[in-house]
Coordinates of N, CA and C in Angstrom, one line a residue:
Chain I
Q1 N -26.9 -42.1 22.4 CA -27.8 -41.9 23.4 C -28.9 -40.9 23.1
S2 N -30.2 -41.2 23.4 CA -31.3 -40.2 23.2 C -31.4 -39.1 24.2
A3 N -32.0 -38.1 23.9 CA -32.1 -37.0 24.9 C -33.0 -37.5 26.0
L4 N -32.9 -37.1 27.2 CA -33.7 -37.4 28.3 C -34.9 -36.3 28.5
T5 N -35.9 -36.9 28.9 CA -37.2 -35.9 28.9 C -37.5 -35.5 30.4
Q6 N -37.6 -34.2 30.4 CA -38.1 -33.6 31.8 C -39.2 -32.7 31.5
P7 N -40.1 -32.6 32.7 CA -41.1 -31.6 32.5 C -40.5 -30.1 32.4
A8 N -41.2 -29.2 31.8 CA -40.6 -27.9 31.5 C -40.7 -27.1 32.8
S9 N -41.8 -27.4 33.7 CA -41.8 -26.6 35.0 C -42.5 -27.5 36.0
V10 N -42.1 -27.3 37.2 CA -42.8 -27.8 38.4 C -42.9 -26.7 39.5
S11 N -43.9 -26.7 40.1 CA -44.0 -25.7 41.1 C -44.6 -26.3 42.6
G12 N -44.4 -25.5 43.6 CA -44.9 -26.0 44.8 C -44.7 -24.9 45.8
S13 N -45.4 -25.1 47.0 CA -45.4 -23.9 48.1 C -44.3 -24.4 49.1
P14 N -43.8 -23.4 49.8 CA -42.9 -23.6 50.9 C -43.3 -24.8 51.7
G15 N -42.4 -25.5 52.0 CA -42.6 -26.7 53.0 C -43.1 -27.9 52.3
Q16 N -43.5 -27.8 51.2 CA -44.2 -29.0 50.3 C -42.9 -29.7 49.8
S17 N -43.3 -30.9 49.3 CA -42.3 -31.7 48.4 C -42.7 -31.8 47.2
I18 N -41.8 -31.7 46.2 CA -42.0 -31.8 44.9 C -41.1 -32.8 44.1
T19 N -41.5 -33.3 42.9 CA -40.7 -34.4 42.4 C -40.6 -34.0 41.0
I20 N -39.4 -34.0 40.2 CA -39.1 -33.8 39.0 C -38.5 -35.1 38.3
S21 N -39.3 -35.5 37.2 CA -38.9 -36.7 36.5 C -38.0 -36.6 35.3
C22 N -37.3 -37.6 34.9 CA -36.4 -37.6 33.9 C -36.4 -38.9 33.1
T23 N -37.0 -38.9 32.1 CA -37.4 -40.2 31.3 C -36.4 -40.5 30.2
G24 N -35.9 -41.7 30.3 CA -35.1 -42.1 29.2 C -35.6 -43.4 28.5
T25 N -34.8 -44.5 28.3 CA -35.3 -45.6 27.5 C -34.8 -46.7 28.3
S26 N -35.3 -47.8 27.8 CA -34.8 -49.1 28.5 C -33.2 -49.4 28.1
S27 N -32.7 -48.7 27.1 CA -31.4 -48.9 26.7 C -30.4 -48.1 27.7
D28 N -31.0 -47.0 28.3 CA -30.1 -46.2 29.1 C -30.5 -46.1 30.6
V29 N -31.4 -45.2 30.8 CA -31.8 -45.0 32.4 C -32.4 -46.3 32.8
G30 N -33.1 -47.1 32.0 CA -33.7 -48.3 32.6 C -32.7 -49.3 32.8
T31 N -31.7 -49.3 32.2 CA -30.7 -50.4 32.5 C -29.5 -50.1 33.5
Y32 N -29.1 -48.8 33.5 CA -27.8 -48.4 34.3 C -28.1 -47.3 35.3
N33 N -27.5 -47.4 36.4 CA -27.7 -46.4 37.5 C -26.7 -45.4 37.3
L34 N -26.8 -44.6 36.1 CA -25.8 -43.6 35.8 C -26.3 -42.2 35.7
V35 N -27.4 -42.0 36.5 CA -28.1 -40.7 36.4 C -27.6 -39.6 37.3
S36 N -27.3 -38.3 36.9 CA -26.7 -37.4 37.8 C -28.0 -36.1 37.7
W37 N -28.0 -35.3 38.8 CA -28.7 -34.1 38.8 C -28.0 -32.9 39.0
Y38 N -28.4 -31.8 38.4 CA -27.7 -30.4 38.7 C -28.8 -29.5 38.9
Q39 N -28.4 -28.4 39.8 CA -29.2 -27.5 40.1 C -28.5 -26.2 39.5
Q40 N -29.2 -25.2 38.9 CA -28.7 -24.0 38.4 C -29.5 -22.8 38.7
H41 N -28.9 -21.9 39.4 CA -29.7 -20.7 39.7 C -29.3 -19.7 38.6
P42 N -30.3 -18.7 38.3 CA -30.1 -17.8 37.3 C -28.7 -17.1 37.4
G43 N -28.0 -17.1 36.2 CA -26.7 -16.4 36.1 C -25.5 -17.0 36.8
K44 N -25.8 -18.5 37.3 CA -24.7 -19.1 38.1 C -24.4 -20.3 37.2
A45 N -23.2 -21.0 37.6 CA -22.9 -22.2 37.1 C -23.8 -23.3 37.7
P46 N -24.1 -24.4 37.1 CA -24.7 -25.5 37.6 C -23.9 -26.3 38.7
K47 N -24.5 -27.0 39.6 CA -24.1 -27.4 40.8 C -24.6 -29.0 40.9
L48 N -23.6 -29.9 41.0 CA -23.9 -31.3 41.1 C -24.7 -31.5 42.4
M49 N -25.9 -32.1 42.3 CA -26.8 -32.5 43.5 C -26.8 -34.0 43.8
I50 N -26.9 -34.8 42.7 CA -27.0 -36.2 43.0 C -26.1 -36.9 41.8
Y51 N -25.6 -38.0 42.1 CA -24.9 -38.8 41.0 C -25.2 -40.3 41.4
E52 N -25.0 -41.2 40.3 CA -25.2 -42.5 40.3 C -26.7 -42.8 41.0
V53 N -27.6 -42.1 40.4 CA -29.1 -42.1 40.6 C -29.5 -41.6 42.0
S54 N -28.7 -41.9 43.1 CA -29.3 -41.5 44.5 C -28.1 -40.9 45.5
K55 N -26.9 -41.0 44.9 CA -25.8 -40.5 46.1 C -25.7 -39.1 45.9
R56 N -25.7 -38.4 47.2 CA -25.5 -37.1 47.4 C -24.0 -36.7 47.6
P57 N -23.4 -35.8 46.9 CA -22.0 -35.2 47.2 C -22.1 -34.6 48.6
S58 N -20.9 -34.6 49.1 CA -20.7 -33.9 50.4 C -21.3 -32.4 50.2
G59 N -21.9 -32.1 51.3 CA -22.4 -30.6 51.4 C -23.7 -30.4 50.7
V60 N -24.4 -31.4 50.0 CA -25.6 -31.2 49.5 C -26.7 -31.5 50.6
S61 N -27.6 -30.8 50.6 CA -28.9 -30.9 51.7 C -29.4 -32.3 51.5
D62 N -29.9 -32.9 52.7 CA -30.5 -34.1 52.6 C -32.0 -33.8 52.3
R63 N -32.5 -32.6 52.1 CA -33.7 -32.3 51.6 C -33.9 -32.9 50.0
F64 N -32.6 -33.0 49.5 CA -32.7 -33.7 48.1 C -32.4 -34.9 48.0
S65 N -33.3 -35.7 47.6 CA -33.3 -37.2 47.3 C -33.7 -37.7 45.9
A66 N -33.3 -38.8 45.5 CA -33.4 -39.2 44.2 C -33.6 -40.8 44.0
S67 N -34.3 -41.1 43.0 CA -34.4 -42.6 42.8 C -34.8 -42.9 41.4
K68 N -35.0 -44.2 41.1 CA -35.2 -44.6 39.6 C -36.2 -45.7 39.7
S69 N -37.1 -45.6 38.7 CA -38.1 -46.7 38.6 C -38.3 -47.0 37.0
G70 N -37.9 -48.1 36.6 CA -37.9 -48.4 35.3 C -37.1 -47.3 34.5
N71 N -37.8 -46.8 33.4 CA -36.8 -45.8 32.6 C -36.9 -44.6 33.1
T72 N -37.5 -44.2 34.2 CA -37.6 -42.9 34.9 C -36.9 -42.6 36.0
A73 N -35.9 -41.5 36.0 CA -35.3 -41.3 37.3 C -36.1 -40.0 37.8
S74 N -36.0 -39.7 39.3 CA -36.9 -38.8 40.0 C -35.9 -38.1 40.9
L75 N -36.0 -36.9 40.9 CA -35.4 -36.1 41.9 C -36.5 -35.4 42.8
T76 N -36.5 -35.6 44.2 CA -37.5 -35.1 45.1 C -36.7 -34.1 46.0
I77 N -37.4 -33.0 46.1 CA -37.1 -31.9 47.1 C -38.2 -31.8 48.0
S78 N -37.8 -32.1 49.4 CA -38.5 -32.0 50.5 C -38.5 -30.7 51.3
G79 N -39.5 -30.4 51.9 CA -39.4 -29.2 52.7 C -38.9 -28.0 51.9
L80 N -39.7 -27.8 50.7 CA -39.3 -26.7 49.8 C -39.1 -25.5 50.2
Q81 N -38.0 -24.9 49.8 CA -37.6 -23.3 50.4 C -37.5 -22.5 49.1
A82 N -37.4 -21.2 49.5 CA -37.4 -20.2 48.4 C -36.0 -20.5 47.6
E83 N -35.1 -20.7 48.3 CA -33.7 -20.9 47.7 C -33.7 -22.0 46.7
D84 N -34.6 -23.0 46.6 CA -34.7 -24.1 45.8 C -35.2 -23.8 44.3
E85 N -35.6 -22.5 44.4 CA -36.1 -22.0 43.1 C -35.0 -22.0 42.0
A86 N -35.0 -22.8 41.0 CA -33.8 -22.9 40.1 C -34.3 -23.7 39.0
D87 N -33.3 -24.0 37.9 CA -33.4 -25.0 37.0 C -32.8 -26.2 37.3
Y88 N -33.3 -27.3 37.0 CA -32.8 -28.7 37.4 C -32.7 -29.5 36.2
Y89 N -31.3 -30.0 36.0 CA -31.1 -30.9 34.8 C -30.7 -32.2 35.3
C90 N -31.3 -33.3 34.7 CA -30.7 -34.7 34.8 C -29.6 -34.8 33.6
S91 N -28.9 -36.0 33.9 CA -28.0 -36.3 32.8 C -27.7 -37.9 33.0
F92 N -27.4 -38.4 31.8 CA -26.9 -40.0 31.9 C -25.6 -39.8 31.2
G93 N -24.7 -40.5 31.8 CA -23.3 -40.8 31.2 C -23.0 -42.2 31.0
F94 N -22.7 -42.6 29.9 CA -22.2 -43.9 29.7 C -21.4 -44.1 28.4
D95 N -20.3 -45.0 28.4 CA -19.5 -45.2 27.3 C -19.0 -44.0 26.7
R96 N -18.4 -43.1 27.5 CA -17.7 -42.0 27.0 C -18.6 -40.9 26.5
S97 N -19.9 -40.9 26.9 CA -20.7 -40.0 26.3 C -21.8 -39.4 27.3
V98 N -22.2 -38.2 27.3 CA -23.1 -37.8 28.3 C -24.2 -36.9 27.6
V99 N -25.6 -37.3 28.1 CA -26.7 -36.4 27.5 C -27.3 -35.8 28.7
F100 N -27.8 -34.6 28.5 CA -28.7 -34.0 29.5 C -30.0 -34.0 29.0
G101 N -30.9 -33.8 30.1 CA -32.3 -33.6 29.9 C -32.5 -32.2 29.5
G102 N -33.6 -31.8 29.1 CA -33.9 -30.4 28.7 C -34.1 -29.4 29.8
G103 N -34.2 -29.9 31.1 CA -34.2 -29.0 32.2 C -35.7 -28.8 32.7
T104 N -35.8 -28.4 33.9 CA -37.0 -28.3 34.5 C -37.0 -27.1 35.4
K105 N -38.0 -26.2 35.2 CA -37.7 -25.0 36.0 C -38.7 -25.1 37.4
V106 N -38.0 -25.0 38.5 CA -38.8 -25.2 39.6 C -39.1 -23.7 40.1
T107 N -40.4 -23.6 40.6 CA -41.0 -22.3 41.1 C -41.4 -22.7 42.3
V108 N -41.1 -21.6 43.3 CA -41.6 -21.9 44.6 C -42.6 -20.7 44.9
L109 N -43.9 -21.2 45.1 CA -45.0 -20.3 45.0 C -45.1 -19.3 46.1
Chain L
E1 N -8.5 -26.1 48.1 CA -9.8 -26.0 47.4 C -9.8 -26.2 45.9
V2 N -10.6 -27.0 45.4 CA -10.5 -27.2 43.9 C -11.3 -25.9 43.4
Q3 N -10.7 -25.6 42.3 CA -11.2 -24.4 41.5 C -10.9 -24.8 39.9
L4 N -11.9 -24.3 39.2 CA -11.7 -24.1 37.7 C -11.9 -22.8 37.4
V5 N -10.9 -22.1 36.9 CA -11.2 -20.5 36.6 C -11.0 -20.5 35.1
Q6 N -12.1 -19.9 34.5 CA -12.1 -19.8 33.0 C -11.7 -18.2 32.5
S7 N -11.3 -18.3 31.3 CA -10.8 -17.0 30.7 C -12.0 -16.1 30.5
G8 N -11.8 -14.9 30.3 CA -13.0 -13.9 30.2 C -13.8 -14.0 29.0
G9 N -15.0 -13.2 29.1 CA -15.8 -13.2 27.9 C -15.1 -12.7 26.6
E10 N -15.6 -13.2 25.5 CA -15.1 -12.8 24.2 C -16.2 -12.4 23.2
V11 N -15.8 -11.3 22.4 CA -16.8 -10.9 21.4 C -16.0 -10.9 20.1
K12 N -16.5 -11.8 19.2 CA -15.8 -12.1 17.9 C -16.8 -12.0 16.7
K13 N -16.2 -12.0 15.6 CA -17.0 -12.0 14.4 C -17.1 -13.3 13.7
P14 N -18.2 -13.5 12.9 CA -18.3 -14.7 12.2 C -16.9 -15.1 11.3
G15 N -16.5 -16.3 11.4 CA -15.2 -16.6 10.6 C -13.9 -16.5 11.5
E16 N -14.0 -15.8 12.6 CA -12.8 -15.7 13.3 C -12.5 -16.9 14.1
S17 N -11.4 -17.2 14.6 CA -10.9 -18.3 15.5 C -10.9 -17.7 17.0
L18 N -10.9 -18.8 17.8 CA -11.0 -18.4 19.3 C -10.5 -19.7 20.0
K19 N -9.8 -19.4 21.1 CA -9.3 -20.4 22.0 C -9.6 -19.8 23.4
I20 N -10.5 -20.5 24.2 CA -10.9 -20.2 25.6 C -10.2 -21.2 26.6
S21 N -9.8 -20.9 27.7 CA -9.2 -21.6 28.8 C -9.8 -21.8 30.1
C22 N -9.3 -22.9 30.6 CA -9.9 -23.2 32.1 C -8.7 -23.7 32.9
K23 N -8.3 -23.0 33.9 CA -7.2 -23.5 34.8 C -7.7 -24.2 35.9
G24 N -7.3 -25.4 36.1 CA -7.7 -26.0 37.3 C -6.6 -25.9 38.4
S25 N -7.2 -25.9 39.8 CA -6.1 -25.9 40.9 C -6.7 -26.5 41.9
G26 N -5.9 -26.9 42.9 CA -6.3 -27.5 44.2 C -6.6 -29.1 44.1
Y27 N -6.1 -29.6 43.0 CA -6.2 -31.0 42.9 C -5.0 -31.4 41.8
T28 N -4.9 -32.8 41.6 CA -3.9 -33.2 40.6 C -4.6 -33.2 39.3
F29 N -4.1 -32.3 38.4 CA -4.7 -32.0 37.1 C -4.8 -33.2 36.3
T30 N -3.7 -34.1 36.3 CA -3.7 -35.1 35.3 C -4.5 -36.4 35.8
N31 N -5.1 -36.3 36.9 CA -5.8 -37.3 37.5 C -7.4 -37.3 37.3
Y32 N -7.9 -36.2 36.6 CA -9.3 -36.1 36.5 C -9.6 -35.7 35.0
W33 N -10.6 -36.2 34.5 CA -11.3 -35.7 33.2 C -11.7 -34.2 33.5
I34 N -11.4 -33.3 32.4 CA -12.0 -32.1 32.3 C -12.7 -31.8 31.0
G35 N -13.8 -31.3 31.0 CA -14.6 -31.1 29.8 C -15.3 -29.8 29.6
W36 N -16.2 -29.8 28.6 CA -16.8 -28.6 28.2 C -18.3 -28.7 28.0
V37 N -19.2 -27.9 28.6 CA -20.6 -27.9 28.4 C -21.1 -26.5 27.8
R38 N -21.8 -26.6 26.9 CA -22.5 -25.4 26.3 C -23.8 -25.1 26.7
Q39 N -24.1 -23.9 26.8 CA -25.5 -23.4 27.2 C -25.8 -22.2 26.3
M40 N -26.7 -22.4 25.3 CA -27.0 -21.3 24.4 C -27.9 -20.3 25.3
P41 N -28.2 -19.2 24.7 CA -29.0 -18.1 25.5 C -30.4 -18.8 25.8
G42 N -30.8 -18.8 27.1 CA -32.0 -19.3 27.4 C -32.3 -20.7 27.2
K43 N -31.2 -21.6 26.9 CA -31.5 -22.9 26.7 C -30.8 -23.8 27.8
G44 N -30.8 -25.2 27.4 CA -30.2 -26.0 28.4 C -28.8 -26.3 28.2
L45 N -28.4 -27.5 28.9 CA -27.0 -27.7 28.9 C -26.9 -28.9 28.0
E46 N -25.5 -28.8 27.1 CA -25.1 -29.6 26.2 C -23.7 -30.0 26.4
W47 N -23.5 -31.4 26.5 CA -22.1 -31.9 26.6 C -21.3 -31.8 25.4
M48 N -20.2 -31.2 25.4 CA -19.5 -31.1 24.2 C -18.4 -32.2 23.9
G49 N -17.7 -32.4 25.1 CA -16.6 -33.3 25.1 C -15.7 -33.2 26.2
I50 N -14.6 -34.1 26.2 CA -13.9 -34.2 27.6 C -12.6 -34.7 27.3
I51 N -11.5 -34.3 28.1 CA -10.2 -34.7 27.9 C -9.5 -35.4 29.3
Y52 N -8.8 -36.2 29.2 CA -8.0 -36.7 30.2 C -6.7 -36.3 30.1
P53 N -6.2 -35.3 30.8 CA -4.9 -34.8 30.7 C -3.7 -35.7 30.9
G54 N -4.0 -36.7 31.6 CA -3.0 -37.8 31.9 C -2.4 -38.3 30.5
D55 N -3.3 -38.5 29.6 CA -2.9 -39.3 28.3 C -3.5 -38.6 27.2
S56 N -4.2 -37.4 27.3 CA -4.9 -36.6 26.3 C -6.0 -37.4 25.6
D57 N -6.6 -38.5 26.1 CA -7.8 -39.1 25.6 C -8.9 -38.0 25.4
T58 N -9.6 -38.1 24.2 CA -10.5 -36.8 24.3 C -11.8 -37.4 23.4
P59 N -12.6 -37.9 24.1 CA -14.1 -38.3 23.5 C -14.8 -37.1 23.3
Y60 N -15.5 -37.1 22.1 CA -16.3 -35.8 21.8 C -17.9 -36.3 21.7
S61 N -18.8 -35.4 21.9 CA -20.1 -35.6 21.6 C -20.2 -35.7 20.1
P62 N -21.1 -36.5 19.5 CA -21.1 -36.5 18.0 C -21.5 -35.2 17.6
S63 N -22.2 -34.4 18.4 CA -22.8 -33.1 17.8 C -21.8 -32.0 17.7
F64 N -20.7 -32.3 18.4 CA -19.5 -31.3 18.4 C -18.4 -31.8 17.7
Q65 N -18.2 -33.1 17.4 CA -17.1 -33.7 16.7 C -16.8 -32.9 15.4
G66 N -15.5 -32.4 15.3 CA -15.2 -31.7 14.1 C -15.5 -30.2 14.1
Q67 N -16.2 -29.7 14.9 CA -16.7 -28.4 15.1 C -15.7 -27.5 16.1
V68 N -15.3 -28.3 17.1 CA -14.4 -27.6 18.1 C -13.0 -28.6 18.5
T69 N -12.2 -28.0 19.0 CA -11.0 -29.0 19.3 C -10.8 -28.7 20.9
I70 N -10.8 -29.8 21.7 CA -10.5 -29.6 23.1 C -8.9 -30.0 23.3
S71 N -8.2 -29.5 24.1 CA -6.9 -29.9 24.4 C -6.5 -29.3 25.8
A72 N -5.4 -29.9 26.2 CA -5.0 -29.4 27.6 C -3.3 -29.3 27.6
D73 N -2.9 -28.5 28.4 CA -1.4 -28.4 28.8 C -1.3 -28.7 30.2
K74 N -0.8 -29.9 30.4 CA -0.8 -30.3 32.0 C 0.3 -29.7 32.5
S75 N 1.3 -29.0 31.9 CA 2.3 -28.3 32.6 C 1.8 -27.1 33.3
I76 N 0.7 -26.6 32.8 CA 0.1 -25.3 33.5 C -1.2 -25.6 34.0
S77 N -1.8 -26.9 34.0 CA -2.9 -27.4 34.6 C -4.1 -26.6 33.8
T78 N -4.0 -26.6 32.6 CA -5.1 -25.7 31.7 C -5.7 -26.6 30.6
A79 N -6.8 -26.5 30.5 CA -7.6 -27.0 29.4 C -8.1 -25.9 28.4
Y80 N -8.3 -26.4 27.3 CA -8.6 -25.3 26.2 C -9.8 -25.8 25.3
L81 N -10.6 -24.9 24.8 CA -11.7 -25.1 23.8 C -11.4 -24.2 22.7
Q82 N -11.4 -24.7 21.5 CA -11.0 -23.9 20.3 C -11.9 -24.2 19.1
W83 N -12.1 -23.0 18.5 CA -12.8 -22.9 17.2 C -11.9 -22.3 16.1
S84 N -11.9 -22.8 15.0 CA -11.3 -22.4 13.8 C -11.9 -21.4 13.0
S85 N -13.4 -21.5 13.0 CA -14.1 -20.4 12.4 C -15.4 -20.4 13.0
L86 N -15.7 -19.3 13.8 CA -16.9 -19.1 14.5 C -18.0 -19.0 13.7
K87 N -19.2 -19.4 14.2 CA -20.6 -18.9 13.6 C -21.3 -18.2 14.6
A88 N -22.4 -17.6 14.2 CA -23.4 -16.9 15.1 C -24.0 -17.8 16.0
S89 N -24.1 -19.0 15.6 CA -24.8 -19.9 16.4 C -23.9 -20.5 17.5
D90 N -22.5 -20.2 17.6 CA -21.8 -20.4 18.6 C -21.7 -19.6 19.9
T91 N -22.5 -18.6 19.7 CA -22.8 -17.6 20.7 C -23.5 -18.4 21.9
A92 N -22.9 -18.4 23.2 CA -23.4 -19.3 24.2 C -22.4 -19.1 25.4
I93 N -22.8 -19.5 26.6 CA -21.9 -19.6 27.7 C -21.3 -21.0 27.7
Y94 N -20.0 -21.1 27.9 CA -19.3 -22.2 27.9 C -18.7 -22.7 29.3
Y95 N -19.0 -23.7 29.7 CA -18.6 -24.0 31.2 C -17.5 -25.1 30.9
C96 N -16.4 -25.0 31.8 CA -15.6 -26.2 31.9 C -16.0 -26.9 33.2
V97 N -15.8 -28.2 33.0 CA -16.3 -29.2 34.1 C -15.2 -30.2 34.6
R98 N -15.2 -30.6 35.8 CA -14.3 -31.7 36.1 C -15.1 -32.9 36.4
H99 N -14.4 -34.3 35.9 CA -15.1 -35.5 36.4 C -14.2 -36.3 37.0
N100 N -14.7 -37.0 38.2 CA -13.8 -37.8 38.9 C -13.9 -39.1 38.4
P101 N -12.8 -39.8 37.7 CA -13.0 -41.2 37.2 C -13.5 -42.2 38.1
Q102 N -13.5 -41.8 39.3 CA -14.0 -43.0 40.5 C -15.5 -42.9 40.5
S103 N -16.2 -41.9 40.0 CA -17.6 -42.0 40.0 C -18.2 -42.5 38.6
R104 N -19.2 -43.0 38.7 CA -19.7 -43.7 37.5 C -20.8 -42.8 36.9
G105 N -21.0 -42.8 35.6 CA -22.2 -42.0 35.0 C -21.7 -40.5 34.6
W106 N -20.4 -40.5 34.8 CA -19.7 -39.0 34.3 C -20.3 -37.9 34.9
P107 N -20.5 -37.9 36.2 CA -21.0 -36.6 37.0 C -19.9 -35.6 37.0
F108 N -20.3 -34.5 36.9 CA -19.2 -33.3 36.9 C -19.6 -32.5 38.3
D109 N -18.3 -32.8 39.0 CA -18.3 -32.3 40.4 C -17.9 -30.9 40.7
Y110 N -17.3 -30.4 39.7 CA -16.8 -28.9 39.7 C -17.0 -28.3 38.3
W111 N -17.5 -26.9 38.5 CA -17.8 -26.3 37.2 C -17.0 -24.9 37.4
G112 N -16.5 -24.6 36.2 CA -16.0 -23.2 36.0 C -17.1 -22.2 36.1
Q113 N -16.7 -20.9 36.1 CA -17.6 -19.7 36.3 C -18.3 -19.4 35.0
G114 N -17.9 -20.0 33.8 CA -18.5 -19.9 32.7 C -17.8 -18.8 31.8
T115 N -17.7 -19.0 30.4 CA -17.1 -17.9 29.6 C -18.3 -17.6 28.5
L116 N -18.6 -16.4 28.4 CA -19.6 -16.0 27.5 C -19.0 -15.6 26.2
V117 N -19.2 -16.4 25.1 CA -18.7 -16.1 23.7 C -19.8 -15.6 23.0
T118 N -19.7 -14.4 22.5 CA -20.6 -13.7 21.6 C -20.0 -13.6 20.2
V119 N -20.7 -14.0 19.3 CA -20.4 -14.1 17.7 C -21.3 -13.3 17.0
S120 N -20.9 -12.0 16.5 CA -21.8 -11.1 15.8 C -21.1 -10.3 14.9
S121 N -21.5 -10.0 13.7 CA -21.1 -9.2 12.7 C -21.3 -7.7 12.9

């Protein structure tokens, strides 16, 4: 599997919505609904936010939603809050292998 | 409560060996995959490999195959990540992670607190 491409940074003001993209290929993201998203605050372990493209684990705020179109998966944060400032990583897992995106730093202005 | 508790930070010299651990609790250890993710200083996440303690099946990332050894002792619900000869480039935080085989796409639903490994002469 090839690496997934994410923008280095995304920013938004409190209350706004932002979207982070995660681009793969027609062989991975484009074919299979196997994308996960993680949030990592500085100095902390990552936290699973989304799995199987759009499913939220129990306890994750519904301000976080995700989808996929073609070879690109997207994570949307609605009603942006200061606590959402963190790094976000997508991953694709298939056939006993996992690849992460390079990560996106979200800044709340 | 599910917990993955990792061993403490290590400072080693190049060429030394090392084994770090991750103890799972609050769930049936043999029913879930447990793996390792590397994060080099200021960098992103890299999947290293994973083990199914129930049968010791251990797929590795091609990038880490032959560089590290992943093992597990199901009698004490503990997984391990081992190096035989460390390099300075192994300096990183290593996270252990759990995967529920009922979820597709290998999402990691629980993470350990991380173990900082520093390799310096």
